[in-house]
Coordinates of C-alpha atoms in Angstrom, one line a residue:
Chain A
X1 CA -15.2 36.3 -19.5
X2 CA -14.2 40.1 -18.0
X3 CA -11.9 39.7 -14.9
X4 CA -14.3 41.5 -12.6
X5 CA -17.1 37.9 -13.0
X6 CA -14.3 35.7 -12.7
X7 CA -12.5 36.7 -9.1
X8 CA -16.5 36.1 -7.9
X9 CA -16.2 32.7 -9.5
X10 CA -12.5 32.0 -8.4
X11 CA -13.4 32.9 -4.8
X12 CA -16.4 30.2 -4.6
X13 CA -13.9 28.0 -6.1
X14 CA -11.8 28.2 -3.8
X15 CA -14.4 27.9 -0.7
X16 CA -15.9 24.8 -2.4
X17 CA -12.5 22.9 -2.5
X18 CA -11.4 24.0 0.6
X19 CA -15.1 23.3 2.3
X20 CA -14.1 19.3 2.3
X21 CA -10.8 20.0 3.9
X22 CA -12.7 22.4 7.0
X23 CA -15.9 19.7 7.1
X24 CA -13.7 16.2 7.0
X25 CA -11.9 16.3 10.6
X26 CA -8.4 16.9 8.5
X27 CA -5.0 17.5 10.9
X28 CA -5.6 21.0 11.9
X29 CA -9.1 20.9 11.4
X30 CA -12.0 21.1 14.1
X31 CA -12.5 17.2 14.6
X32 CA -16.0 16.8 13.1
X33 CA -18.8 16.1 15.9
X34 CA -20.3 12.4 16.3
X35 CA -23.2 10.8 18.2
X36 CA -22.5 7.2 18.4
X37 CA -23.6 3.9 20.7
X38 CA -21.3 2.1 22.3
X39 CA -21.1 -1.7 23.0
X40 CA -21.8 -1.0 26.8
X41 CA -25.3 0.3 25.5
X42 CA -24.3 4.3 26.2
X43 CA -25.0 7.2 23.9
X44 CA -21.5 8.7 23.1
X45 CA -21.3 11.8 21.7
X46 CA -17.7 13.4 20.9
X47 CA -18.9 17.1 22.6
X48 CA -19.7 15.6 25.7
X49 CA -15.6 15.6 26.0
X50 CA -14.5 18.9 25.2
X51 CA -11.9 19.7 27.8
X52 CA -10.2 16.3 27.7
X53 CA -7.9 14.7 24.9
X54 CA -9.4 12.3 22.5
X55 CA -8.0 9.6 21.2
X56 CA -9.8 7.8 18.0
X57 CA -9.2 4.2 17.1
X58 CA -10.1 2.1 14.1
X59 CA -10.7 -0.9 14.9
X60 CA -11.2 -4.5 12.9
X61 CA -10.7 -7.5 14.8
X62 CA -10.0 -9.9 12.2
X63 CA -7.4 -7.3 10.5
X64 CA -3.9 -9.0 11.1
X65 CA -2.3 -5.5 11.4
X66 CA -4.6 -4.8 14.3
X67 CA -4.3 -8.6 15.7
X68 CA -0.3 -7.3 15.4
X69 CA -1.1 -4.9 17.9
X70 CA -3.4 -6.9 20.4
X71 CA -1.5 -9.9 20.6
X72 CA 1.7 -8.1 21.3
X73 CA -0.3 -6.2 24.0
X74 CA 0.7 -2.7 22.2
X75 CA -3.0 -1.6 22.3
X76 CA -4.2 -2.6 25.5
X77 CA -0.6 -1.1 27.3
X78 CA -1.3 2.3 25.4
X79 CA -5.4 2.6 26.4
X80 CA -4.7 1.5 30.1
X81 CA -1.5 4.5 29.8
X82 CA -3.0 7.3 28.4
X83 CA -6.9 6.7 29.8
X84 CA -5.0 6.4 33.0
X85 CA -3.4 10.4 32.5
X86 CA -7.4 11.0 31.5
X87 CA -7.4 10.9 27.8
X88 CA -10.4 9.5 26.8
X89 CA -9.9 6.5 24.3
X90 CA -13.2 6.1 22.0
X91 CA -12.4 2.5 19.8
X92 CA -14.7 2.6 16.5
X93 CA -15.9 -0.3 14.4
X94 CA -17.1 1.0 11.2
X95 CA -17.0 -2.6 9.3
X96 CA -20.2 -3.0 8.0
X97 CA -22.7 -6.2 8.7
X98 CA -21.6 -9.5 6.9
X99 CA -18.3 -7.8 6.6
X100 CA -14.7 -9.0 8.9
X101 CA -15.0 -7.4 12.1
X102 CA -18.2 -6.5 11.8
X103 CA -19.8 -7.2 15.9
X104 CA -22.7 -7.0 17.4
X105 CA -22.8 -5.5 20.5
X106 CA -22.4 -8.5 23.2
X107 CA -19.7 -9.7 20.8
X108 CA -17.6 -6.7 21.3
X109 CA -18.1 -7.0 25.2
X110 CA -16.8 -10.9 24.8
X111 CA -13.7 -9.3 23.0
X112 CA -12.4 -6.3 24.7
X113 CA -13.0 -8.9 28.1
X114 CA -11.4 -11.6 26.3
X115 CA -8.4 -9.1 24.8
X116 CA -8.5 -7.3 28.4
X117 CA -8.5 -4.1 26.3
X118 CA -9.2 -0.7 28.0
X119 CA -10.8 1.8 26.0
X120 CA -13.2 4.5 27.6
X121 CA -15.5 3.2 24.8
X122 CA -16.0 0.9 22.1
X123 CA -18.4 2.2 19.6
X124 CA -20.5 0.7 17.2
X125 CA -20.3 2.2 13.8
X126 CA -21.6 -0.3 10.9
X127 CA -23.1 2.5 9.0
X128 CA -19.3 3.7 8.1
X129 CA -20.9 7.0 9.4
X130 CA -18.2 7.7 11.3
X131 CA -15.4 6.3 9.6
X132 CA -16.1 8.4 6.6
X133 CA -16.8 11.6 8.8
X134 CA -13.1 11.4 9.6
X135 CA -12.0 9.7 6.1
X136 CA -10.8 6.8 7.7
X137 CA -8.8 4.5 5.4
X138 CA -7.3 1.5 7.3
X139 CA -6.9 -0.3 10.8
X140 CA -5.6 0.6 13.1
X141 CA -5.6 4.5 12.2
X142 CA -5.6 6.7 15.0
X143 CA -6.6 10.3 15.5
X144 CA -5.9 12.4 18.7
X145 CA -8.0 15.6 19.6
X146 CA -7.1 18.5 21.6
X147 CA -9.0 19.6 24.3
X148 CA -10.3 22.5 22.2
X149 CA -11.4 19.7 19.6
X150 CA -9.1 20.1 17.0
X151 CA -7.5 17.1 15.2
X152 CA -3.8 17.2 15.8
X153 CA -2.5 13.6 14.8
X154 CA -4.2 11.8 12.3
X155 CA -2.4 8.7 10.6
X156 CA -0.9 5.4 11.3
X157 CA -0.1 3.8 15.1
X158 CA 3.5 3.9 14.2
X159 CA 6.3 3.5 11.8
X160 CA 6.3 -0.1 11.0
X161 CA 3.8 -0.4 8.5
X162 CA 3.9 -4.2 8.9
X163 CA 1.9 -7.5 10.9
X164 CA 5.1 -8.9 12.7
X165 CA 4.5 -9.1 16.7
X166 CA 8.7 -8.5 16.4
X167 CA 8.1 -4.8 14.7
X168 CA 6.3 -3.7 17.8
X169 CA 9.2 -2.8 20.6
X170 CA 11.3 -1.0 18.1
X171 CA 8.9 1.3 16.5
X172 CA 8.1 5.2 16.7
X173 CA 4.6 5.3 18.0
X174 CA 2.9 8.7 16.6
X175 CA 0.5 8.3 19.2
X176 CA 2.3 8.8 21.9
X177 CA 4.5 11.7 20.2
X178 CA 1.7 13.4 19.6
X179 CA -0.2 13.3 22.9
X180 CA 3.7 13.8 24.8
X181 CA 4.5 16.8 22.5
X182 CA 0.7 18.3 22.8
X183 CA 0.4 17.6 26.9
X184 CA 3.9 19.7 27.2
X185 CA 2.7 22.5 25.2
X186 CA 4.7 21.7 22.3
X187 CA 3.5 21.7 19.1
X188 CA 3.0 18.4 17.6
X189 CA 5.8 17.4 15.3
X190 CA 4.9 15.0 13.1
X191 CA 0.9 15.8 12.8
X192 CA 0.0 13.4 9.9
X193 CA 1.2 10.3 8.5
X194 CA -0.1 7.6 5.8
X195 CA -2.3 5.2 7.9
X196 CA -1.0 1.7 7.3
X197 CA -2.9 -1.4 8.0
X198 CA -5.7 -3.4 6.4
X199 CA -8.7 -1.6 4.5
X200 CA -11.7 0.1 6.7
X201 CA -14.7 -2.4 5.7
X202 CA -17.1 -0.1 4.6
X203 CA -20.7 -1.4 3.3
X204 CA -19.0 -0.3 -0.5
X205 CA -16.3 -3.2 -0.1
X206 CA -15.8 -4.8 -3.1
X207 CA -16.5 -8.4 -3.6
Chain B
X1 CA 20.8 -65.8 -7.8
X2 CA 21.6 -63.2 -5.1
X3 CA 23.3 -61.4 -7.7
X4 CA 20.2 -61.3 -9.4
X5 CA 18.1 -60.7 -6.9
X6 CA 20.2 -57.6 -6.0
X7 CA 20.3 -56.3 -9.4
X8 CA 16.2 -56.2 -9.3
X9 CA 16.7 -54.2 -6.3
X10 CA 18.9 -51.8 -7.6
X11 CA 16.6 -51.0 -10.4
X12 CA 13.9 -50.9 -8.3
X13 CA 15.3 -48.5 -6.2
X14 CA 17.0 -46.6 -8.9
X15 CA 13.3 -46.3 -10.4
X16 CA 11.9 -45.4 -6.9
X17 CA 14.2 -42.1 -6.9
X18 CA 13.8 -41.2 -10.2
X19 CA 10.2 -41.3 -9.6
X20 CA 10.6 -39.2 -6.4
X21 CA 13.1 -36.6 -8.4
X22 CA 9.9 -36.3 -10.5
X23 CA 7.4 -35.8 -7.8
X24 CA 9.9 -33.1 -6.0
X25 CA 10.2 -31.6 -9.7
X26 CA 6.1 -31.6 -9.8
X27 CA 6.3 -30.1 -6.2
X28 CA 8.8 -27.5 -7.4
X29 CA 7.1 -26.2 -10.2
X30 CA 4.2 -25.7 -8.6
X31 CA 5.2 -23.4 -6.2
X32 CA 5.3 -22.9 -2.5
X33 CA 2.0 -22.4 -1.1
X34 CA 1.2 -18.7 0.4
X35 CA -2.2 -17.7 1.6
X36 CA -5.0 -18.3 -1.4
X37 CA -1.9 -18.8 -3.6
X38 CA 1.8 -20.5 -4.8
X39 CA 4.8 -18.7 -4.9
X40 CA 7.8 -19.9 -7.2
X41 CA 11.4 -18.3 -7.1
X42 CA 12.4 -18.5 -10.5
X43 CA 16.1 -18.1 -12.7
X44 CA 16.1 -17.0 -16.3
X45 CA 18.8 -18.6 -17.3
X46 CA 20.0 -22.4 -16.4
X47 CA 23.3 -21.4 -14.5
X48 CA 25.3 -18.7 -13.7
X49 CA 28.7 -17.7 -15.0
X50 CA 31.2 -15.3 -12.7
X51 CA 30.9 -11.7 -13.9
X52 CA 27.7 -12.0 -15.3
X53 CA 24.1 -10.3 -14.5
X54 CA 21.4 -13.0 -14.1
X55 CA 17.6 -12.3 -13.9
X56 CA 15.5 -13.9 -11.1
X57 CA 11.6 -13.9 -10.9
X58 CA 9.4 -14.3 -7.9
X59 CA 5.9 -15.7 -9.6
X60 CA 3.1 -15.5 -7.6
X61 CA -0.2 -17.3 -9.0
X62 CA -2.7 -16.1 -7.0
X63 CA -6.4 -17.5 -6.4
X64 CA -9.5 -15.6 -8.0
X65 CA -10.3 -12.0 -6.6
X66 CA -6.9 -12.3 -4.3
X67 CA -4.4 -9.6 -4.7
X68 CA -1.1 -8.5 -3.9
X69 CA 0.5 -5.1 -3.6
X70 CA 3.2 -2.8 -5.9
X71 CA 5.7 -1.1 -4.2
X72 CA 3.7 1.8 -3.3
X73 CA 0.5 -0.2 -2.0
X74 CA -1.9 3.0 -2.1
X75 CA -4.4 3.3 1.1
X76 CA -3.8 -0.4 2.6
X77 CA -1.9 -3.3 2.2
X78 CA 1.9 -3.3 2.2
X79 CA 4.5 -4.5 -0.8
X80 CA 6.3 -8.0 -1.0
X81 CA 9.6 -7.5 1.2
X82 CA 12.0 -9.7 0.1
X83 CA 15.1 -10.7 2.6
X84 CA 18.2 -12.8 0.0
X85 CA 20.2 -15.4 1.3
X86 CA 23.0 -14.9 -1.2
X87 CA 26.6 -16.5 -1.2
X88 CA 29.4 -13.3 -1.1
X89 CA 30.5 -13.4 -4.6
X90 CA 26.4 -12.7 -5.7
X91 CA 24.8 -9.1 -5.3
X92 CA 21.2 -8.4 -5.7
X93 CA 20.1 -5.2 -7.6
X94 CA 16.4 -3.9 -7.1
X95 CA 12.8 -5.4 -8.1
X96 CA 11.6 -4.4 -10.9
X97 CA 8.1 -4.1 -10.5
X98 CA 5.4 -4.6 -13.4
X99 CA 2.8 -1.7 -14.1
X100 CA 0.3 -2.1 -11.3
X101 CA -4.1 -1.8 -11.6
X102 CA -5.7 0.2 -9.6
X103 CA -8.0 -1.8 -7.1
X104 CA -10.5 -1.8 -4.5
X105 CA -13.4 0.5 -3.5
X106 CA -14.8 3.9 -4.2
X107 CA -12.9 5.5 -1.0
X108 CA -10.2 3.3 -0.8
X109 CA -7.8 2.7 -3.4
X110 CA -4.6 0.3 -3.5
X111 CA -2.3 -0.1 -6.3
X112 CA -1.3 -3.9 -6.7
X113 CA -2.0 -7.2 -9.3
X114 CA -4.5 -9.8 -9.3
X115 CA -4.3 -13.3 -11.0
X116 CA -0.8 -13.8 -12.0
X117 CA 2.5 -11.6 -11.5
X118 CA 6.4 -12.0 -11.9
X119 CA 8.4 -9.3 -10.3
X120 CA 11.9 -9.6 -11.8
X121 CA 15.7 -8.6 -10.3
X122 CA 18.6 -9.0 -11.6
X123 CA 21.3 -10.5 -9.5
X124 CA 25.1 -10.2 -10.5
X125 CA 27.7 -12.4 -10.1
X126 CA 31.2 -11.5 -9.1
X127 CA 35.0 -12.9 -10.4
X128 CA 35.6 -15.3 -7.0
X129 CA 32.3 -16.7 -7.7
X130 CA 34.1 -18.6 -10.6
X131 CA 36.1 -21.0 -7.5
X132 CA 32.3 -22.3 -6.2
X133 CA 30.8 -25.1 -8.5
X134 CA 27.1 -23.9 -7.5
X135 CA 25.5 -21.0 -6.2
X136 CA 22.8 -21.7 -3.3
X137 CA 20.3 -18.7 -3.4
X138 CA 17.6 -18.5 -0.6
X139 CA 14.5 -15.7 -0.4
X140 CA 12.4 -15.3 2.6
X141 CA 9.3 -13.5 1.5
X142 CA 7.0 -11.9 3.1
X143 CA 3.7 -10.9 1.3
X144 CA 0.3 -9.6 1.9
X145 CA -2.2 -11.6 0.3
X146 CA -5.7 -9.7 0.6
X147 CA -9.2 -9.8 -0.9
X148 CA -11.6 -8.1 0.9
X149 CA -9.1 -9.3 4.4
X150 CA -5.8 -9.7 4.3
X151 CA -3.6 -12.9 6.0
X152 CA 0.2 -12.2 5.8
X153 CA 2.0 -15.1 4.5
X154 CA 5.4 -16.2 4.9
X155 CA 8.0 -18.5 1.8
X156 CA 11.3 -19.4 2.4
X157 CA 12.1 -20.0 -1.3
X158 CA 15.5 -21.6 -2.7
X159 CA 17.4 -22.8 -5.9
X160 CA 20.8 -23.6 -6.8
X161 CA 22.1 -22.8 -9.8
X162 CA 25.7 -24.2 -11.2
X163 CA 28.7 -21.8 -11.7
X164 CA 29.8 -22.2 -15.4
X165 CA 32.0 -20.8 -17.7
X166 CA 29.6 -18.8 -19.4
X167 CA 26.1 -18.2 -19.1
X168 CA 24.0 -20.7 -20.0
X169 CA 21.1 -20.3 -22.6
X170 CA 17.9 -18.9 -21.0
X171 CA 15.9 -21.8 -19.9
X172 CA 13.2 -22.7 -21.8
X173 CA 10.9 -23.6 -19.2
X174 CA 10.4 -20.0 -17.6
X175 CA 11.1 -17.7 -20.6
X176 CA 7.6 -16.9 -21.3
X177 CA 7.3 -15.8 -17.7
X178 CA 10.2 -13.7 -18.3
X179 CA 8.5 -12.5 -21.4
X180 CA 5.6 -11.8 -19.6
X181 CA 6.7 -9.7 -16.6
X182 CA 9.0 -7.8 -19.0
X183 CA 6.2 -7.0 -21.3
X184 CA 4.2 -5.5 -18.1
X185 CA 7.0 -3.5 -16.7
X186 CA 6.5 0.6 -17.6
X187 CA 8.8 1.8 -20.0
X188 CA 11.3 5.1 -19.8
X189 CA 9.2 8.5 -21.1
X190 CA 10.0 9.1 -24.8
X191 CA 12.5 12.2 -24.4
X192 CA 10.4 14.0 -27.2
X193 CA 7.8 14.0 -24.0
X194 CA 7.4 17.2 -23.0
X195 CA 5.9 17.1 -19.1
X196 CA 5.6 19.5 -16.3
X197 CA 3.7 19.7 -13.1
X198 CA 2.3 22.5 -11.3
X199 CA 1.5 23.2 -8.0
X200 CA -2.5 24.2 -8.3
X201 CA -3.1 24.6 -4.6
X202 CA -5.1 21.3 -4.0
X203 CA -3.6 19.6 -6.4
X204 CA -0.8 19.0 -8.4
X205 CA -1.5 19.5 -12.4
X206 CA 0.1 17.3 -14.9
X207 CA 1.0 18.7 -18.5
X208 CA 1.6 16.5 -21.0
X209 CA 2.6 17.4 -24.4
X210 CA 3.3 14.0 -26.4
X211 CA 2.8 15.5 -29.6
X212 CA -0.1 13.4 -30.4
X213 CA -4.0 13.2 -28.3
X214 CA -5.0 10.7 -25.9
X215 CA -8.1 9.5 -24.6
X216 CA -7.2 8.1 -21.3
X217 CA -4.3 8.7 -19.2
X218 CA -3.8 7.2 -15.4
X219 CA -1.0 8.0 -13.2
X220 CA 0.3 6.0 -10.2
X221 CA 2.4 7.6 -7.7
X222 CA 6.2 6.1 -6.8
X223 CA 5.9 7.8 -3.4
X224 CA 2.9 7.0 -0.6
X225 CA 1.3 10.4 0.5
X226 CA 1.4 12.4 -2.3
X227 CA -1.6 12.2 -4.1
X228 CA -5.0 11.4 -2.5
X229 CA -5.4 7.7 -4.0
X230 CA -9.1 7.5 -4.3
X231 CA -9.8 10.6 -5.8
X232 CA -10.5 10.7 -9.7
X233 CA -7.8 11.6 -11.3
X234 CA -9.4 14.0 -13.9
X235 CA -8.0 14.5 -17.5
X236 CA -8.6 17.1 -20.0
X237 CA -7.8 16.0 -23.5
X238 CA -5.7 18.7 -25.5
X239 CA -4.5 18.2 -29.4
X240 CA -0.9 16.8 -27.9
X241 CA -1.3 15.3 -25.2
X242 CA -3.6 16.3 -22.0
X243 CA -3.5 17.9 -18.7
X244 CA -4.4 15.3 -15.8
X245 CA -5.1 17.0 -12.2
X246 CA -4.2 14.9 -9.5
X247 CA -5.6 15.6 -6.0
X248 CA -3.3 16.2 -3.6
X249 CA -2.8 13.8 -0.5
X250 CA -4.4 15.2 3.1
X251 CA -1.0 13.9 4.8
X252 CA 1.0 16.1 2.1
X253 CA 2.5 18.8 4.2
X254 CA 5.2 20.2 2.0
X255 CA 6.1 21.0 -1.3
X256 CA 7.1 18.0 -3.3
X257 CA 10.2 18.4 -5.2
X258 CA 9.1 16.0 -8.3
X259 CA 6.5 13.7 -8.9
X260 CA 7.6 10.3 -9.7
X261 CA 5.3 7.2 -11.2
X262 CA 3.6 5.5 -13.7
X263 CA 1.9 7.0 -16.7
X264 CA -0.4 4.7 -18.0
X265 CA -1.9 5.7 -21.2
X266 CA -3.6 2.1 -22.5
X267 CA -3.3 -1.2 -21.6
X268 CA 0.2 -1.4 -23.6
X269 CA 1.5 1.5 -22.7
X270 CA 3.0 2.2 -19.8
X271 CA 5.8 5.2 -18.5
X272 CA 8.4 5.9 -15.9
X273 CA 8.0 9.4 -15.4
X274 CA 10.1 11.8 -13.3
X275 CA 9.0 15.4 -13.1
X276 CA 10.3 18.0 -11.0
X277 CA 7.8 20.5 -9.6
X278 CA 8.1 23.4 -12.4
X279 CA 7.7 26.9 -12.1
X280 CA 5.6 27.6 -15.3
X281 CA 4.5 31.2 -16.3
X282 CA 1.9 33.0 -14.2
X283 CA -0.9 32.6 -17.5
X284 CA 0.1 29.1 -17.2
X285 CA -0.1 28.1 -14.2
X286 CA -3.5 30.5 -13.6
X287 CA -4.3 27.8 -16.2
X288 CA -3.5 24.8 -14.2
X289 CA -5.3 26.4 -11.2
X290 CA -9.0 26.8 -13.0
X291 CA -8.9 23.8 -14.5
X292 CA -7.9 22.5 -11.0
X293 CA -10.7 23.4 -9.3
X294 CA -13.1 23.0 -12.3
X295 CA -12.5 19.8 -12.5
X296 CA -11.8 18.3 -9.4
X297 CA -14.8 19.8 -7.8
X298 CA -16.8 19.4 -10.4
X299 CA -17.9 23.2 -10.8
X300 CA -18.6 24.2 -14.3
X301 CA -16.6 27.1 -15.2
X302 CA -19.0 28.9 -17.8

């Protein structure tokens, strides 16, 4: 093959492997665009908040690395914080039907009532649509967008990648480091981590 | 006739705690339960002797389709974490942790064993253990059990072993699981191996020259966030050995320094490997980077 066909070749390469990295809302990365329905019956659609920070939540109810973070209160404490400085906190189910944590809508109402959780949103995602938008891999794995919509933390809650209620006072939350070191102007130090936690329950689950 | 009727008694008694002894033997061996599972803490050998090494096993029997993690659990899950309860004179070293399968779904991937696993450690003991007549040796686990969920499960394990002179045969009654988990752990790299890895932009390239072909090859990464788990690990068969790309992990920010892991070329054999990040020559590494992107993208080249 002469040189001059294969820097053509090389270059397309290159675009194709590096296409997945721009299209899959990677740290960095424009956070890909979503149109979703909550469990309060709205339409949600992730442009709708441009101008505002977004924080993304997997959630699985019956996960006991999530249940880690509800019973200790964790969650609830960090969506009442942050939607209270005007971050908007969207809370996604992407189990599928028949699968642990899967919930209709009503049933999601029951829980965040029961739970007393806070998010701006809890939305309904039993396709796996947008779980696999953002590659999402476990609960709870969060992702924060900038105003601008650009993912600048995606990874694990914090650094205790365990289910003990006890882990939860001493641990780094990446959460708030991100959203602290982003709303000061900083750049966010420590913009990707490995996303601990229990597997996302997409309709491919094994069995 | 009390003297009789006291005798009875004592048999009868005696006979009552043999029989429990047995049941609390029964018990014993079959484990304490952990979530869709039994868990057994295990000693190669019958006692222990001051300024030996001793090899303790953790054997977890799990139920069907119910899995635990290795020590790098892949996407989810997290590994057994073990906290001793040791006497001073004992030291523990580290698990030694059996060649793991690769499980779960299409987009997510762990790394962990199904069915039936012993992880082994060695414990050692020291001189001043010789003044204590037993050794009392106490595990709290802590284990993920999952399937398609996960429930965390708790064991407080124990066993007391006697101090003795000398080390006591290995004990009959747990050497095949011994056997076992040391057939299944991956063995050092032949050092006529000849391995390097290159840096292919998206991924990291794997060179093996073994001096013979292979048809399969999977490799299973020591350290979390290096390679992207669920991605197929692609290998190109060459006449001595192969080159296996290996996607690199989205939460990857820097330059590794050396891959660590498992090579697993067949059911039977399995590799430590250790290999720094190498700086081949520029035809080479040109190399690594087509075959990179050819394969992991699944563009053909001509």
């Amino acid at each position: 093959m002469k040189r001059s066909t294969l820097y053509p070749i090389l270059i397309a390469l290159f675009l194709c492997a590096a296409l997945p990295l721009i299209l899959s809302g990677k740290t960095g990365g424009p956070a890909p665009e979503f149109t979703a329905t909550a469990s309060n019956g709205k339409t949600v659609r992730l442009a709708d908040y441009r101008g505002k920070y977004v924080v993304l939540e997997w959630h699985n109810n019956g996960c006991p690395y999530v249940g880690k973070h509800y019973k200790s209160g964790n969650m609830q404490k960090l969506q009442k914080q942050w939607t209270g400085r005007g971050v908007v906190w969207l809370t996604i189910l992407s189990s599928a039907p028949g699968e642990q944590g899967y919930m209709t809508a009503n049933e999601e109402n029951d829980y965040l009532a029961k739970v007393q959780a806070a998010p701006t949103a809890a939305l309904l995602d039993p396709t796996g649509q947008i779980g696999h938008l953002y590659d999402a891999k476990t609960s709870p794995q969060m992702v924060v967008i900038n105003p601008q919509g650009v993912v600048i933390y995606d990874g694990a809650i914090d650094d205790k990648p365990t289910t003990d209620l006890e882990d939860v006072p001493g641990a780094t939350n990446y959460v708030n480091l991100a959203l602290e070191q982003a709303l000061a102007g900083k750049q966010v130090e420590t913009p990707t981590t490995r996303p601990y936690g229990c597997s996302v329950k997409y309709a491919d689950s094994a069995h | 006739m009390r003297s009789c009727c006291s005798s009875t008694k004592f048999l009868w008694n005696l006979w009552l705690g043999v029989a429990l002894l047995l049941c609390a033997a029964s018990v014993q061996a079959a484990g304490t339960p952990i979530p869709h599972g039994t868990l057994e803490l295990i000693a190669e050998n019958q006692s222990i002797a001051a300024g030996h090494e001793l090899y303790l096993g953790l054997h977890f029997q799990l139920e069907k389709g119910w899995h635990i993690y290795w020590v790098n659990p892949g996407d989810s899950g997290e590994p057994p974490r073990i906290k001793w309860q040791l006497p001073p004179a004992i030291t523990v070293g580290e698990i030694e942790w059996p060649t793991p399968r690769r499980l779960g779904t299409p987009s997510i991937v762990d790394f962990g064993y199904e069915d039936e696993v012993t992880l082994i450690v060695p414990i050692h003991a020291q001189a001043s253990l010789a003044s204590q007549q037993s050794a009392q040796i106490g595990a709290e686990v802590k284990v993920l059990v999952c399937r398609e969920i996960c429930i965390p499960g708790k064991a407080q394990l124990s066993l007391t072993l006697p101090v003795e002179s000398r080390m006591a045969a290995p004990d009959a009654r747990n050497s095949s699981l011994f056997a076992a988990a040391r057939k299944s752990l991956p063995r050092p790299a032949p050092r006529s191996w000849k391995l390097s890895v290159a840096d292919a932009g998206n991924s990291l390239v794997l060179t093996a020259n073994l001096g013979h072909q292979v048809s399969q090859a999977v490799f299973f990464p020591l350290a979390e966030s290096q390679i992207d788990n669920a991605a197929p690990q692609k290998l190109l068969p060459a006449s001595a050995g192969f080159r296996l790309a290996l996607r690199k992990s989205d939460q990857l920010r820097k330059p590794i320094a050396r891959l660590k892991g498992v090579l697993v070329l067949s059911a039977a054999q399995a590799y430590i490997i250790d290999v720094p990040l190498g700086s081949p020559g520029a035809t080479e590494n040109t190399g690594a980077e087509i075959y990179a992107a050819q394969f992991l993208d699944e563009v053909p080249l001509r």
